Short mmCIF file of C-alpha atoms in Angstrom, two decimals:
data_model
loop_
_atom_site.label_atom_id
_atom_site.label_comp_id
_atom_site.label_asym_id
_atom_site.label_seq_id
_atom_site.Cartn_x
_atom_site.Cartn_y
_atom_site.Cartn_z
CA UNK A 8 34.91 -2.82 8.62
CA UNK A 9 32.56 -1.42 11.30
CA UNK A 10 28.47 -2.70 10.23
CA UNK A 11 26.75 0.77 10.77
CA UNK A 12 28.94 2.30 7.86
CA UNK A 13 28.78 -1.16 5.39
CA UNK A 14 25.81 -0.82 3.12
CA UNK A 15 24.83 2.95 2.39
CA UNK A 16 21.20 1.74 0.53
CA UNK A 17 18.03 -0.33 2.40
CA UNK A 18 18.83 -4.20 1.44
CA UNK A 19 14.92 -3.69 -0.12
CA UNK A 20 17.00 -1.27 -2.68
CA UNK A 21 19.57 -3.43 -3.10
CA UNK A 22 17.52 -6.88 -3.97
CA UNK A 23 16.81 -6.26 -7.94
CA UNK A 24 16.84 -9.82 -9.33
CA UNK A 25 19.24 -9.52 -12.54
CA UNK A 26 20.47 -6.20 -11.95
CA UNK A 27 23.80 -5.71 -12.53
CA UNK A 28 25.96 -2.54 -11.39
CA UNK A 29 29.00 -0.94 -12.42
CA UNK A 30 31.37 -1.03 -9.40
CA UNK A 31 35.44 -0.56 -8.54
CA UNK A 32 36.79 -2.98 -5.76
CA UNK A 33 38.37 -0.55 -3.36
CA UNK A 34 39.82 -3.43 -0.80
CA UNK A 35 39.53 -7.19 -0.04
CA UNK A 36 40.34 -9.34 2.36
CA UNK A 37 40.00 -13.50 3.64
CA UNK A 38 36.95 -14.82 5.09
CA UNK A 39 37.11 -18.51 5.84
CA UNK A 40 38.57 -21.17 3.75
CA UNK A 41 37.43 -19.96 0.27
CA UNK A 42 35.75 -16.66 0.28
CA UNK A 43 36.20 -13.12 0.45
CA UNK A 44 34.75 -9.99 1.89
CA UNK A 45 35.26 -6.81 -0.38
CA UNK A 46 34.20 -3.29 -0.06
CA UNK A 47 32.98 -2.29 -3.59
CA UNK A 48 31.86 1.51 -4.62
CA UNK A 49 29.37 2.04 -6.99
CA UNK A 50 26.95 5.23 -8.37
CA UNK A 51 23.96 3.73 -7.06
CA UNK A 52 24.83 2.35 -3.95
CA UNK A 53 27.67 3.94 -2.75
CA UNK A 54 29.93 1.81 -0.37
CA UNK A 55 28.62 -1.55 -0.38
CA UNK A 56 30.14 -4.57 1.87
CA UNK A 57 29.94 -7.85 0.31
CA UNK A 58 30.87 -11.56 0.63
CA UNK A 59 32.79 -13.25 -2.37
CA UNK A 60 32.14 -17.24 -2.26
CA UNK A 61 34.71 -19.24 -4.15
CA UNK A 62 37.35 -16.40 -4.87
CA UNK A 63 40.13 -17.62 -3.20
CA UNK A 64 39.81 -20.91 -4.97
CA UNK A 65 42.70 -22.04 -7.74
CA UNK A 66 39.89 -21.01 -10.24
CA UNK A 67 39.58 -17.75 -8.79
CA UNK A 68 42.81 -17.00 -7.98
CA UNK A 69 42.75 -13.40 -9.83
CA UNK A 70 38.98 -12.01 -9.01
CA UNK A 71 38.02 -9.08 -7.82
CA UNK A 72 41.57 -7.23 -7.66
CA UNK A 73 41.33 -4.04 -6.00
CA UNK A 74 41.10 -0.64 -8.37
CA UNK A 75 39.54 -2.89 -11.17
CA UNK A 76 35.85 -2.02 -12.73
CA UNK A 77 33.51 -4.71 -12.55
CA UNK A 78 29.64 -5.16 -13.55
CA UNK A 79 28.60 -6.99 -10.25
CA UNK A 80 25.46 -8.70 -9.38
CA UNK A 81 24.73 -9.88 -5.53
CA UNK A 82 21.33 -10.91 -3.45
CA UNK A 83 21.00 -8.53 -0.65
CA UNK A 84 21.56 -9.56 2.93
CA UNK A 85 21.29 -7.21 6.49
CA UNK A 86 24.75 -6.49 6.53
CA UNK A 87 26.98 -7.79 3.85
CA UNK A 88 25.06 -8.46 0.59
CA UNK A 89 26.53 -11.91 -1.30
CA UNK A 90 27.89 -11.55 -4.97
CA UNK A 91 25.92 -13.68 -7.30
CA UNK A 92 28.41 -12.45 -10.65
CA UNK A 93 30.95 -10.51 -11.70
CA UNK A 94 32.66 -9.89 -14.76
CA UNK A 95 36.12 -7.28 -16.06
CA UNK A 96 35.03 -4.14 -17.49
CA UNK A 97 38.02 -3.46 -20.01
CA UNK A 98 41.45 -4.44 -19.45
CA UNK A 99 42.69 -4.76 -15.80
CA UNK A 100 45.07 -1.90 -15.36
CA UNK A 101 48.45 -1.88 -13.09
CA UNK A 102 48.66 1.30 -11.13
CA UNK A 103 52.33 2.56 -10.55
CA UNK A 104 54.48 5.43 -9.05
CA UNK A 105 51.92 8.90 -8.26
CA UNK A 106 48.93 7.23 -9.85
CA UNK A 107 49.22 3.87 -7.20
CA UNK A 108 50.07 6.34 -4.10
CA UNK A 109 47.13 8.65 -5.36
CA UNK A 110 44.95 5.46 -5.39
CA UNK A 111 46.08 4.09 -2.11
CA UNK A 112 45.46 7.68 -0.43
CA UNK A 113 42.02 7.40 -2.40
CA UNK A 114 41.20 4.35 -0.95
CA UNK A 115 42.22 4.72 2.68
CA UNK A 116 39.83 8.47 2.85
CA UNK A 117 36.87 6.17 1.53
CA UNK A 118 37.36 2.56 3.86
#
């Protein structure tokens, strides 16, 4: 995950206390003991790089699974922006066969 290509919006854009955005997970991967960083793709902000405190923690053990919708809320930082919230749009669904390929291809032209 190269920093010029991270956040596609000014962190000023990015900073709206209480907002929350509709966003798919397109990959994550460990960062330290307990957190996360995922690359997230939403309408207003295109790619955005984040860090996910507390995800990898027995509590968290099933957040933020790739090709899942989420309504997301984070503070903005200079290059990663930190995830205040997020929360399951719908029902998580379990890609298989074409559809999982098709994702995977999806996911590799975008990261």
């Amino acid at each position: 995950m190269s920093a010029s290509c991270i956040v596609s919006a000014t962190t000023s854009d990015m900073n709206a206390s209480g907002a929350l955005y509709n966003g798919f997970v397109l990959h994550t991967r460990s960062y330290r003991e307990t957190s996360a960083l995922v690359e997230i793709l939403t309408r207003e902000h295109g790619r955005v790089g984040a860090v996910a405190r507390g995800v990898r923690t027995r509590r968290g053990a099933n957040a933020l699974q790739p090709f899942q919708q989420y309504l997301l809320s984070w503070r903005g930082g200079r290059e990663l922006v930190y995830l205040n919230s997020w929360e399951n749009v719908g029902r998580a669904v379990r890609l298989q066969g074409t559809a999982l390929v098709s994702a995977l291809y999806f996911n590799e032209l975008i990261v």
